Tab-separated table of C-alpha atoms in Angstrom:
chain	number	residue	atom	x	y	z
A	961	ALA	CA	-1.868	16.399	-6.436
A	962	ASN	CA	-2.941	14.987	-9.572
A	963	GLN	CA	-4.947	11.708	-8.949
A	964	PRO	CA	-4.643	11.293	-4.789
A	965	THR	CA	-5.548	8.246	-4.176
A	966	PHE	CA	-4.451	7.583	-0.519
A	967	GLY	CA	-2.900	9.978	2.623
A	968	GLN	CA	-1.862	9.663	5.803
A	969	VAL	CA	-0.825	12.204	8.842
A	970	THR	CA	2.652	11.504	10.431
A	971	PRO	CA	2.430	10.190	14.287
A	972	ASP	CA	2.741	13.684	15.768
A	973	GLY	CA	0.083	15.379	13.474
A	974	ARG	CA	2.246	17.761	11.516
A	975	TYR	CA	2.078	16.484	8.399
A	976	LEU	CA	0.351	14.974	5.266
A	977	TYR	CA	1.155	13.033	2.728
A	978	PHE	CA	-0.782	11.806	-0.432
A	979	VAL	CA	0.293	9.341	-3.473
A	980	ALA	CA	-0.521	11.324	-6.711
A	981	GLN	CA	-1.095	8.300	-8.998
A	982	GLY	CA	-1.250	10.630	-12.100
A	983	SER	CA	2.088	12.328	-11.838
A	984	ASN	CA	4.309	9.337	-9.859
A	985	ALA	CA	4.930	11.594	-6.593
A	986	VAL	CA	3.839	11.941	-3.595
A	987	SER	CA	2.504	15.329	-2.391
A	988	GLY	CA	3.211	16.832	1.215
A	989	PHE	CA	2.028	19.034	3.090
A	990	SER	CA	2.050	21.116	6.565
A	991	ILE	CA	-0.895	21.352	8.945
A	992	ASP	CA	-1.793	24.259	10.720
A	993	GLN	CA	-2.248	23.139	14.283
A	994	THR	CA	-5.235	25.499	14.465
A	995	THR	CA	-7.395	26.109	11.902
A	996	GLY	CA	-6.150	22.544	10.515
A	997	VAL	CA	-5.415	24.306	6.923
A	998	LEU	CA	-3.041	22.895	4.787
A	999	THR	CA	0.014	24.724	3.374
A	1000	ALA	CA	2.016	22.391	0.527
A	1001	ALA	CA	5.918	21.391	1.764
A	1002	PRO	CA	8.587	22.807	0.104
A	1003	ALA	CA	9.235	21.329	-3.341
A	1004	SER	CA	6.397	19.294	-3.013
A	1005	PRO	CA	5.066	16.897	-4.661
A	1006	TYR	CA	8.136	14.682	-4.854
A	1007	ALA	CA	8.580	11.715	-7.888
A	1008	THR	CA	9.043	8.375	-6.327
A	1009	GLY	CA	11.023	6.952	-9.107
A	1010	GLY	CA	8.734	4.749	-9.722
A	1011	THR	CA	5.149	4.335	-12.104
A	1012	SER	CA	2.064	4.725	-10.482
A	1013	PRO	CA	2.395	4.661	-7.025
A	1014	TYR	CA	-0.433	3.127	-5.130
A	1015	SER	CA	-0.328	3.616	-0.902
A	1016	LEU	CA	1.728	4.960	1.726
A	1017	THR	CA	3.147	4.398	4.937
A	1018	ILE	CA	5.289	6.351	7.667
A	1019	ASP	CA	7.049	4.547	10.474
A	1020	THR	CA	5.336	4.981	14.131
A	1021	THR	CA	8.811	7.471	14.444
A	1022	GLY	CA	7.829	9.864	11.902
A	1023	GLN	CA	11.177	9.417	10.196
A	1024	PHE	CA	10.441	7.567	7.200
A	1025	LEU	CA	7.892	7.733	4.587
A	1026	PHE	CA	7.725	4.200	2.322
A	1027	ALA	CA	5.435	4.776	-0.812
A	1028	THR	CA	4.809	1.494	-3.332
A	1029	ASN	CA	5.268	1.751	-6.789
A	1030	ASN	CA	2.111	-0.416	-8.463
A	1031	ALA	CA	3.266	-1.015	-11.904
A	1032	SER	CA	6.943	-0.434	-11.714
A	1033	ASN	CA	7.330	-3.436	-8.851
A	1034	ASN	CA	8.912	-1.597	-6.250
A	1035	LEU	CA	8.612	1.253	-3.688
A	1036	THR	CA	10.235	4.525	-2.647
A	1037	ARG	CA	11.962	5.365	0.604
A	1038	PHE	CA	11.992	9.161	2.140
A	1039	LEU	CA	13.011	10.549	4.630
A	1040	ILE	CA	10.555	13.005	6.069
A	1041	THR	CA	12.466	16.471	6.793
A	1042	PRO	CA	11.165	17.162	10.881
A	1043	SER	CA	11.057	21.391	10.155
A	1044	THR	CA	9.343	21.364	6.885
A	1045	GLY	CA	7.803	17.990	5.832
A	1046	ALA	CA	10.181	18.115	2.565
A	1047	LEU	CA	10.761	14.955	1.478
A	1048	VAL	CA	14.237	13.287	0.401
A	1049	SER	CA	14.154	10.419	-1.453
A	1050	LEU	CA	16.882	7.363	-0.280
A	1051	GLY	CA	16.183	4.994	-3.386
A	1052	THR	CA	13.758	2.671	-4.391
A	1053	THR	CA	13.463	-1.219	-3.126
A	1054	ALA	CA	11.985	-4.368	-5.298
A	1055	ALA	CA	8.791	-5.221	-3.804
A	1056	GLY	CA	7.388	-8.111	-5.660
A	1057	THR	CA	4.801	-7.864	-8.403
A	1058	THR	CA	2.646	-5.441	-8.364
A	1059	PRO	CA	2.954	-4.020	-4.817
A	1060	ASN	CA	-0.052	-2.434	-3.466
A	1061	ASP	CA	-0.615	-2.285	0.571
A	1062	LEU	CA	2.163	-1.945	3.042
A	1063	PHE	CA	1.971	-1.138	7.245
A	1064	ALA	CA	4.864	-0.327	9.323
A	1065	THR	CA	4.960	-1.356	12.922
A	1066	SER	CA	6.208	0.528	16.454
A	1067	ALA	CA	8.457	-2.816	16.080
A	1068	GLY	CA	10.424	-1.446	13.488
A	1069	TYR	CA	9.146	-4.072	10.539
A	1070	LEU	CA	7.882	-2.706	7.074
A	1071	TYR	CA	4.956	-5.735	5.274
A	1072	VAL	CA	4.349	-4.831	1.625
A	1073	ALA	CA	1.333	-7.146	-0.010
A	1074	ALA	CA	1.695	-7.596	-3.673
A	1075	THR	CA	-1.310	-8.530	-5.811
A	1076	GLY	CA	0.940	-9.901	-8.717
A	1077	ASP	CA	2.630	-12.909	-7.149
A	1078	SER	CA	0.047	-13.155	-3.653
A	1079	GLN	CA	2.999	-12.957	-1.754
A	1080	ILE	CA	3.547	-10.295	1.734
A	1081	ARG	CA	7.274	-9.055	1.617
A	1082	ALA	CA	9.021	-8.282	5.554
A	1083	PHE	CA	11.527	-5.883	6.363
A	1084	SER	CA	13.425	-4.380	8.806
A	1085	VAL	CA	13.946	-1.042	9.039
A	1086	ASN	CA	17.084	0.640	9.739
A	1087	THR	CA	15.850	3.524	11.841
A	1088	SER	CA	19.124	5.502	11.317
A	1089	SER	CA	19.257	5.476	7.512
A	1090	GLY	CA	15.669	3.940	6.278
A	1091	ALA	CA	17.241	1.105	4.472
A	1092	LEU	CA	15.364	-2.214	4.146
A	1093	THR	CA	16.839	-5.559	4.812
A	1094	ALA	CA	14.723	-8.868	3.868
A	1095	VAL	CA	13.718	-10.996	7.346
A	1096	SER	CA	14.473	-14.547	7.404
A	1097	GLY	CA	11.774	-16.347	5.072
A	1098	SER	CA	10.752	-13.426	2.959
A	1099	PRO	CA	9.078	-13.451	0.785
A	1100	PHE	CA	5.640	-15.200	2.976
A	1101	THR	CA	3.153	-16.596	0.186
A	1102	ALA	CA	0.042	-15.062	1.378
A	1103	ALA	CA	-4.027	-14.788	-0.292
A	1104	LEU	CA	-4.232	-12.714	-3.636
A	1105	SER	CA	-2.479	-9.960	-1.907
A	1106	TYR	CA	-5.790	-7.708	-1.269
A	1107	PRO	CA	-5.441	-4.535	1.755
A	1108	ILE	CA	-3.508	-6.097	4.970
A	1109	VAL	CA	-4.127	-4.263	8.362
A	1110	VAL	CA	-1.409	-4.951	10.894
A	1111	SER	CA	-2.324	-5.042	14.760
A	1112	LEU	CA	-1.380	-1.889	16.997
A	1113	ALA	CA	1.197	-4.061	18.823
A	1114	GLY	CA	2.207	-5.268	15.491
A	1115	ARG	CA	1.712	-8.849	16.830
A	1116	TYR	CA	-0.674	-10.039	14.015
A	1117	ILE	CA	-1.068	-9.460	10.279
A	1118	TYR	CA	-4.445	-9.746	8.705
A	1119	GLN	CA	-5.504	-9.888	4.205
A	1120	ILE	CA	-8.204	-10.233	2.962
A	1121	ASN	CA	-9.181	-12.049	-0.837
A	1122	SER	CA	-13.208	-12.054	-1.956
A	1123	THR	CA	-14.739	-14.578	0.556
A	1124	ASN	CA	-11.511	-15.178	3.468
A	1125	ILE	CA	-9.648	-13.360	6.333
A	1126	TYR	CA	-6.241	-14.745	6.236
A	1127	GLY	CA	-4.255	-14.240	9.464
A	1128	PHE	CA	-0.478	-14.328	10.265
A	1129	ALA	CA	0.673	-14.185	13.590
A	1130	VAL	CA	4.455	-11.985	13.794
A	1131	ASN	CA	7.580	-13.439	15.068
A	1132	SER	CA	8.597	-10.599	17.565
A	1133	THR	CA	12.126	-11.827	17.342
A	1134	ASN	CA	12.920	-11.134	13.789
A	1135	GLY	CA	9.409	-10.350	12.024
A	1136	SER	CA	8.883	-13.070	10.133
A	1137	ILE	CA	5.021	-14.323	10.193
A	1138	SER	CA	3.024	-18.067	10.451
A	1139	ALA	CA	-0.296	-18.338	9.668
A	1140	ILE	CA	-3.073	-18.087	12.430
A	1141	SER	CA	-4.311	-21.548	13.245
A	1142	GLY	CA	-7.587	-22.264	11.424
A	1143	SER	CA	-6.443	-19.255	8.988
A	1144	PRO	CA	-8.197	-18.309	6.438
A	1145	PHE	CA	-11.799	-17.936	8.191
A	1146	ALA	CA	-14.540	-16.952	6.285
A	1147	ALA	CA	-15.653	-13.243	5.422
A	1148	GLY	CA	-18.585	-12.905	3.830
A	1149	THR	CA	-18.932	-12.742	0.035
A	1150	THR	CA	-17.045	-10.110	-2.149
A	1151	THR	CA	-15.445	-8.577	0.807
A	1152	VAL	CA	-13.217	-5.400	-0.385
A	1153	GLY	CA	-12.088	-3.858	2.517
A	1154	GLU	CA	-10.883	-4.001	6.365
A	1155	CYS	CA	-9.904	-2.287	8.925
A	1156	LEU	CA	-8.920	-2.995	12.905
A	1157	ASP	CA	-10.159	-0.883	15.753
A	1158	PRO	CA	-7.213	1.079	17.595
A	1159	THR	CA	-7.335	-1.366	21.018
A	1160	GLY	CA	-6.568	-4.516	18.281
A	1161	LYS	CA	-9.555	-6.004	19.766
A	1162	PHE	CA	-12.453	-5.803	16.774
A	1163	LEU	CA	-11.690	-6.306	12.930
A	1164	TYR	CA	-14.371	-5.428	10.662
A	1165	THR	CA	-15.095	-5.926	6.755
A	1166	THR	CA	-16.825	-4.534	3.753
A	1167	THR	CA	-18.402	-6.263	0.745
A	1168	SER	CA	-18.532	-4.117	-2.516
A	1169	ALA	CA	-21.855	-5.649	-3.868
A	1170	GLY	CA	-23.810	-5.300	-0.868
A	1171	THR	CA	-24.682	-3.184	2.405
A	1172	THR	CA	-23.040	-4.891	4.912
A	1173	VAL	CA	-20.422	-4.731	7.106
A	1174	PHE	CA	-19.507	-7.708	9.103
A	1175	GLY	CA	-17.414	-7.414	12.616
A	1176	PHE	CA	-15.360	-9.904	13.859
A	1177	SER	CA	-13.823	-10.008	17.951
A	1178	ILE	CA	-9.424	-10.605	18.001
A	1179	ASN	CA	-8.544	-13.107	20.567
A	1180	THR	CA	-5.444	-11.452	21.593
A	1181	HIS	CA	-3.409	-14.058	22.398
A	1182	THR	CA	-3.987	-16.341	19.479
A	1183	GLY	CA	-5.271	-14.019	16.930
A	1184	VAL	CA	-8.247	-15.729	15.715
A	1185	PRO	CA	-11.195	-13.815	15.094
A	1186	THR	CA	-14.413	-14.558	15.481
A	1187	ALA	CA	-18.141	-13.164	14.326
A	1188	LEU	CA	-19.520	-11.155	16.419
A	1189	SER	CA	-22.906	-11.234	17.453
A	1190	PRO	CA	-24.968	-9.997	15.356
A	1191	PRO	CA	-22.438	-10.915	12.535
A	1192	SER	CA	-23.578	-8.316	10.212
A	1193	TYR	CA	-24.797	-4.742	9.862
A	1194	THR	CA	-26.068	-2.303	7.110
A	1195	THR	CA	-24.309	0.271	5.553
A	1196	GLY	CA	-25.060	2.305	2.385
A	1197	THR	CA	-24.756	0.700	-0.794
A	1198	GLY	CA	-21.441	-0.671	-1.862
A	1199	PRO	CA	-19.413	0.219	1.186
A	1200	SER	CA	-15.664	-0.177	-0.087
A	1201	ASN	CA	-13.470	0.562	2.737
A	1202	CYS	CA	-13.645	1.542	6.392
A	1203	SER	CA	-11.810	3.158	9.427
A	1204	THR	CA	-12.228	3.139	13.208
A	1205	VAL	CA	-11.467	5.904	15.539
A	1206	ARG	CA	-10.830	6.028	19.596
A	1207	VAL	CA	-12.419	8.559	21.261
A	1208	LEU	CA	-11.034	9.832	24.012
A	1209	GLN	CA	-12.841	10.882	27.076
């Protein structure tokens, strides 16, 4: 892949895809379930039909992959071939000015953050065709549209800018979003990354100018984040992103 910037594995663990920003494409691989060795999927890489792809997400059924095209202000929809992992383009959809992060939820919604217009766009995903339909009220005013994360159950969305966490509650009926009471919440300075733990109970943010990760507990009934005690933890210099795992025992 030319300039791979982001990758994700399908829910069944069989295929891995990378955004190939330098070649305006997505690269796909099958994963050997015994050795972990990667084998290029047939005809990979796959052109997005857009410019400067930034990020991708796979719907929770593993049927569709969506990739934002940062410089062409759209996203590309792909069908994942179950038997080989090959991608079939389903076309592009307008996604705001300079779209970057995006997430698909188990409820069948796709959320896309755009840096250029400080908005989050919400779409319902047709599970048969992969077509996208804007939900009522979309786009929604947000922060400067830095990274977004969505809770495992799809109930809350969190977005950061350099100093704050913006929280949104998701309407389970139609996928629309509204600000959580008290939002935005203080998140330290020069905040650049965030991640939720797999249970959706804890949120962590990183600061690029220091050596600190901040932690928050999430009220699962209201979505409000509250600083942990202690609130911060020392890391290496300039942590830029984070990820959490759940260890099964």
